[in-house]
PDB file of C-alpha atoms in Angstrom:
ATOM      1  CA  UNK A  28     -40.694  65.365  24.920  1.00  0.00           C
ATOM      2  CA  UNK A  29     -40.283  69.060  25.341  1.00  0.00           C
ATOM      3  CA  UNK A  30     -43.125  71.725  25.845  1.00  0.00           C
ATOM      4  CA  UNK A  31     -42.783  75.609  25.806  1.00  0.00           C
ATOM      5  CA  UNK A  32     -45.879  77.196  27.598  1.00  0.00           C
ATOM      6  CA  UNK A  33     -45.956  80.408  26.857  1.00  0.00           C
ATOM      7  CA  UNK A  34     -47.736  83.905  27.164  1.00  0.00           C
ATOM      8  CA  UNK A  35     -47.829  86.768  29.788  1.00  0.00           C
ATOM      9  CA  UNK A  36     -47.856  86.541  33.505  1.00  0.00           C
ATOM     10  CA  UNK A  37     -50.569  85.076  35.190  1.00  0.00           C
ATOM     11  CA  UNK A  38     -51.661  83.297  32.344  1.00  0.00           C
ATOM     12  CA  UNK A  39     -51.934  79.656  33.840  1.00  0.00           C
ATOM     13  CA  UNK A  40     -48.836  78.258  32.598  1.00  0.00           C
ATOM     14  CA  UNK A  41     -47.017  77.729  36.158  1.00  0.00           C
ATOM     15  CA  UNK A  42     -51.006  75.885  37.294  1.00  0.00           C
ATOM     16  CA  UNK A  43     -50.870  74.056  34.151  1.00  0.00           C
ATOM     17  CA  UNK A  44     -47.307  72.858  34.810  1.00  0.00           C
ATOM     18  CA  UNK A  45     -47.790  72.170  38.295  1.00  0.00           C
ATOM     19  CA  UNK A  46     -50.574  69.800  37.527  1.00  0.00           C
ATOM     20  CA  UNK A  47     -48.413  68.168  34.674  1.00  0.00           C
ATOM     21  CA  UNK A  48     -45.181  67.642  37.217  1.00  0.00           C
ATOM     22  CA  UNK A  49     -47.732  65.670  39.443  1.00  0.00           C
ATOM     23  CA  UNK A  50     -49.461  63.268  36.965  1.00  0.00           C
ATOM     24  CA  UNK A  51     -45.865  62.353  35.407  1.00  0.00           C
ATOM     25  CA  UNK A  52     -43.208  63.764  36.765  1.00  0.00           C
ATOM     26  CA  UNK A  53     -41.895  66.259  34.016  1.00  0.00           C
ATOM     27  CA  UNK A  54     -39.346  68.450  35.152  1.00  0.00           C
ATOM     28  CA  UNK A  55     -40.291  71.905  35.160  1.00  0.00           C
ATOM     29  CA  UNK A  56     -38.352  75.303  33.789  1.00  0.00           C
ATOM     30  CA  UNK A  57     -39.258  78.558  33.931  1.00  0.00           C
ATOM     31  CA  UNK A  58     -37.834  82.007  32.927  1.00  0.00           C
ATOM     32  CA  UNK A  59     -33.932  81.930  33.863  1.00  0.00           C
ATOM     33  CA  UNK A  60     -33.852  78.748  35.916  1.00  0.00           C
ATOM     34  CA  UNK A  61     -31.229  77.123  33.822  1.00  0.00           C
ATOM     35  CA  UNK A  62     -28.748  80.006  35.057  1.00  0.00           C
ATOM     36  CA  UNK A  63     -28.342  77.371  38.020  1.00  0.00           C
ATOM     37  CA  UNK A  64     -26.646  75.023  35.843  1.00  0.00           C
ATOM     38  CA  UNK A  65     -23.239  76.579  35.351  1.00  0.00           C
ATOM     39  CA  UNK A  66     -21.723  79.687  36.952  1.00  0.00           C
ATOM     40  CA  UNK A  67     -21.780  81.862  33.809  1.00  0.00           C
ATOM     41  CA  UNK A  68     -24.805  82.654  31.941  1.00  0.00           C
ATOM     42  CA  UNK A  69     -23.473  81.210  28.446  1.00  0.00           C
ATOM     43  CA  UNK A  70     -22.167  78.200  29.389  1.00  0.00           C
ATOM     44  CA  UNK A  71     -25.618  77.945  31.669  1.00  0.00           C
ATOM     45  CA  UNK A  72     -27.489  78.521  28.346  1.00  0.00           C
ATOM     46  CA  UNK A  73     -25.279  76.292  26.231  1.00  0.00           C
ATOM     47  CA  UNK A  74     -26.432  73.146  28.686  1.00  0.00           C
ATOM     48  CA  UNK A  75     -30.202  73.876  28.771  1.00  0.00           C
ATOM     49  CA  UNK A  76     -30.078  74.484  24.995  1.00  0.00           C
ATOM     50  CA  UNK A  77     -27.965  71.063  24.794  1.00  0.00           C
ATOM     51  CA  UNK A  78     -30.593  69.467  27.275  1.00  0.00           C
ATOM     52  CA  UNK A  79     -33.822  70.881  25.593  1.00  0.00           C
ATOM     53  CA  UNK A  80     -32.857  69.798  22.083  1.00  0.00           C
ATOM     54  CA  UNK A  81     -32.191  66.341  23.494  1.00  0.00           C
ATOM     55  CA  UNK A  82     -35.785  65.670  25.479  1.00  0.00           C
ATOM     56  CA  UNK A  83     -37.415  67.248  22.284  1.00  0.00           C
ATOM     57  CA  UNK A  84     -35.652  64.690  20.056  1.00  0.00           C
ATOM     58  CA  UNK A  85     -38.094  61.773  18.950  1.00  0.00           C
ATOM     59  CA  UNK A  86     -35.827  58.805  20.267  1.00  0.00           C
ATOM     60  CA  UNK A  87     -35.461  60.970  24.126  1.00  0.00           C
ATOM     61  CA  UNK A  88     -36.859  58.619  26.530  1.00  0.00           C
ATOM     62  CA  UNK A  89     -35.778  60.907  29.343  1.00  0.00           C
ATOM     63  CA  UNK A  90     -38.473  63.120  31.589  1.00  0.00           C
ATOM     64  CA  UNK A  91     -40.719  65.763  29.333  1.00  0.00           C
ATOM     65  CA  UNK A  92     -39.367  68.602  29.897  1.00  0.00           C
ATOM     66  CA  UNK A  93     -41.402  71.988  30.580  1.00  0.00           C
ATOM     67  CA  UNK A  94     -40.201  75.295  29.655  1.00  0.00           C
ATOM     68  CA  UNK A  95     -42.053  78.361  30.929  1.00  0.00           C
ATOM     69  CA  UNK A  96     -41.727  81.510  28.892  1.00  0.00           C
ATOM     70  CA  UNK A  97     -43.106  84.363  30.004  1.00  0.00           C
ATOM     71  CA  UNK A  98     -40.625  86.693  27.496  1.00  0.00           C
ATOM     72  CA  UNK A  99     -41.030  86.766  23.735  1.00  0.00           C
ATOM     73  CA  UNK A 100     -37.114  86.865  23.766  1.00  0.00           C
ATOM     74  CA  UNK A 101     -37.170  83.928  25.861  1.00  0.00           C
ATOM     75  CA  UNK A 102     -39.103  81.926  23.223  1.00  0.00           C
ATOM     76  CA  UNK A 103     -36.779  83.444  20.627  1.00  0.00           C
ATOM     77  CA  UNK A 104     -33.878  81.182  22.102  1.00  0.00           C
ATOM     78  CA  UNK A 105     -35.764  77.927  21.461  1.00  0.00           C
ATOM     79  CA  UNK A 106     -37.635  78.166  18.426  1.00  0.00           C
ATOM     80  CA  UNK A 107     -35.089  76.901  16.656  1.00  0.00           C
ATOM     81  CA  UNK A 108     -35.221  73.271  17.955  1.00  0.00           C
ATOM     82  CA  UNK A 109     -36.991  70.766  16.289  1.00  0.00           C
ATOM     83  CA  UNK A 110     -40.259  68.790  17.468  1.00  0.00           C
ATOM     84  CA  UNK A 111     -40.904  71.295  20.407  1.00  0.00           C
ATOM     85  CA  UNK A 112     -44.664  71.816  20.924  1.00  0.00           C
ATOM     86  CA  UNK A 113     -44.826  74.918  21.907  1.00  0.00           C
ATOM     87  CA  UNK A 114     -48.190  76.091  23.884  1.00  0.00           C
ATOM     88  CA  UNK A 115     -49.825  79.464  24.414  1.00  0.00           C
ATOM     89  CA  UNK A 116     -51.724  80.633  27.702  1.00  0.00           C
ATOM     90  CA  UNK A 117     -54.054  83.831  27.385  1.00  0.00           C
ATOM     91  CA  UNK A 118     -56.595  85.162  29.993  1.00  0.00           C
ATOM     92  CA  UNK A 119     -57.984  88.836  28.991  1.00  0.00           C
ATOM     93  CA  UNK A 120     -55.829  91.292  30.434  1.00  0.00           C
ATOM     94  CA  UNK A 121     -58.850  91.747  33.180  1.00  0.00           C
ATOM     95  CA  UNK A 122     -58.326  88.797  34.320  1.00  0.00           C
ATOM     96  CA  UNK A 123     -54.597  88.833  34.319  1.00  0.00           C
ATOM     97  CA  UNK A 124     -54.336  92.183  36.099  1.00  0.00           C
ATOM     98  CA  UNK A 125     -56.744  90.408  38.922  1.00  0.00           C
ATOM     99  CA  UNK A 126     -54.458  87.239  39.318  1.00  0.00           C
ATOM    100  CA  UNK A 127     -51.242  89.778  39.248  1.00  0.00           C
ATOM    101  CA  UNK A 128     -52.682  91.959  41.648  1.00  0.00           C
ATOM    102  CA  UNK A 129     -53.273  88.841  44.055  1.00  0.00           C
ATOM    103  CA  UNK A 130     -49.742  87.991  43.912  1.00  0.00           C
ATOM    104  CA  UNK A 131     -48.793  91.587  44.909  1.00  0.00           C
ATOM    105  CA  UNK A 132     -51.183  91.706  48.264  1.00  0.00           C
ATOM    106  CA  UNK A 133     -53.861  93.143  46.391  1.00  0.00           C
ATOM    107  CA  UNK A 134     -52.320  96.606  44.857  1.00  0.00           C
ATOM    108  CA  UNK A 135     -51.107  97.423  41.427  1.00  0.00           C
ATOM    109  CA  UNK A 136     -49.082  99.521  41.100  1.00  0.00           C
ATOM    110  CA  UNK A 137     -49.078 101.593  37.722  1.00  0.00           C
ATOM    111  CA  UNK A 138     -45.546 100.563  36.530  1.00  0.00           C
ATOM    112  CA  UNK A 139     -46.662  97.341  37.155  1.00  0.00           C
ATOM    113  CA  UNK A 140     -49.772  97.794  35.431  1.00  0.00           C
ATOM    114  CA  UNK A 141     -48.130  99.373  32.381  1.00  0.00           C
ATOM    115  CA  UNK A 142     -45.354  96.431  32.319  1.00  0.00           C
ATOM    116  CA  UNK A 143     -48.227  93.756  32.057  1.00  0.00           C
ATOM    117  CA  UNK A 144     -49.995  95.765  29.656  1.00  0.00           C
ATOM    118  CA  UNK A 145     -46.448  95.639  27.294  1.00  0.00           C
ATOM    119  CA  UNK A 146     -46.236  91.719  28.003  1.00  0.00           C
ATOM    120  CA  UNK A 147     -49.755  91.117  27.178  1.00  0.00           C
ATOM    121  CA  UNK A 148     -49.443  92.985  23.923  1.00  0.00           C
ATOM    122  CA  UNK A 149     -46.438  91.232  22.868  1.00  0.00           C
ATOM    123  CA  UNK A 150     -48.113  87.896  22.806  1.00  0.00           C
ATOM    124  CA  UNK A 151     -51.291  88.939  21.390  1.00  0.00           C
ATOM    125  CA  UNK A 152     -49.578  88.134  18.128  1.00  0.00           C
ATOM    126  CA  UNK A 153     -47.675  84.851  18.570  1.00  0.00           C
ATOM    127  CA  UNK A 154     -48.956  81.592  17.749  1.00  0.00           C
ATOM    128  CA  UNK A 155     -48.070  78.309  19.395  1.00  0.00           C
ATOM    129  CA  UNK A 156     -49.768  74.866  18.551  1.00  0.00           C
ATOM    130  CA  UNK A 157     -51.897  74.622  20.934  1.00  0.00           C
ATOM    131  CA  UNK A 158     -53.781  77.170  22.733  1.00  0.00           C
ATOM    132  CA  UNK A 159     -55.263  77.212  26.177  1.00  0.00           C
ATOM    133  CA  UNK A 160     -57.759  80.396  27.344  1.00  0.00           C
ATOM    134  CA  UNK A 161     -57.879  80.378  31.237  1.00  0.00           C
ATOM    135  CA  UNK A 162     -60.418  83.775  31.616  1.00  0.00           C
ATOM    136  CA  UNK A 163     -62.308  81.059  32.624  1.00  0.00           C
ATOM    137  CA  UNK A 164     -60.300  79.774  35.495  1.00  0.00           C
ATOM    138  CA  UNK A 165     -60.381  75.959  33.873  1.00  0.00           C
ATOM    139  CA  UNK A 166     -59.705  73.075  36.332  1.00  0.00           C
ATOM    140  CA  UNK A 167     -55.752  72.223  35.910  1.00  0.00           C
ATOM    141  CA  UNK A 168     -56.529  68.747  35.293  1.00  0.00           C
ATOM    142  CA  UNK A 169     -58.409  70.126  32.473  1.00  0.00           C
ATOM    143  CA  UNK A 170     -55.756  71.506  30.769  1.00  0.00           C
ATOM    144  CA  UNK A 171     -53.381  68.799  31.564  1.00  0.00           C
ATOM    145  CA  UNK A 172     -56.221  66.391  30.199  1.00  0.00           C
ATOM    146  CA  UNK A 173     -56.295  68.456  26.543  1.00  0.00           C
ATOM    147  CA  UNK A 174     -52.898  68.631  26.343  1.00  0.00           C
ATOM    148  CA  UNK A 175     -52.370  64.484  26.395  1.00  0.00           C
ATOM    149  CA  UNK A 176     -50.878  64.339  29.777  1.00  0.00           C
TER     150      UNK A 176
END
């Protein structure tokens, strides 16, 4: 089984994950991690593409595979494979400047700022099928519970 969670920083998708990886062992991708799987980036892409397609596939019984996708060009790359479910984290962007500025010691700076305000807008307009809010801070085992897991 494969699952793209998507959406901007800070959004609860590396949580939600997290939790998942526990309860059942998925493996877990995010951003450019597959760049680790071959020394240039196409051939690196070429083998997570190959890989995705084949834990999406209906007769996989390998590991669920997570993808975390934080870029809209990022999701770009996949949505051409078949039976991906494909899940989108928002927060308002209050609360996604808070848990950003946490990460950074507790400043923000305004490029920084202005970068997560880009990201944020980006994804206001894609659609996945499911969606999780986490403004609320939900219990991980929450989410991992409404997503079948």
């Amino acid at each position: 089984m494969l699952y793209i969670f998507m959406g901007p920083g800070c959004s609860g998708k590396s949580t939600a994950a997290d939790r998942i990886r526990e309860r059942i062992g998925a493996e877990v991708f995010s951003g450019n991690d597959y760049l680790r799987l071959a020394k240039n980036e196409e051939e690196a892409w070429r083998l997570f593409h190959d890989r995705l397609v084949h834990a999406a596939s209906k007769d996989s019984s390998e590991k669920t595979i997570l993808y975390l996708v934080t870029e809209p060009d990022q999701l770009d790359r996949v949505l051409n494979i078949k039976d991906v479910r494909k899940v989108r984290f928002s927060a308002c962007f209050d609360v996604i400047k808070e848990r950003f500025s946490r990460r950074m010691n507790g400043r923000m700076p305004e490029p920084v700022e202005k970068m997560l305000a880009k990201q944020y807008a980006q994804w206001e307009s894609i659609q996945g099928d499911f969606h999780v809010d986490t403004t609320g801070s939900p219990d991980p085992d929450d989410i991992a519970d409404a997503l079948g897991f």
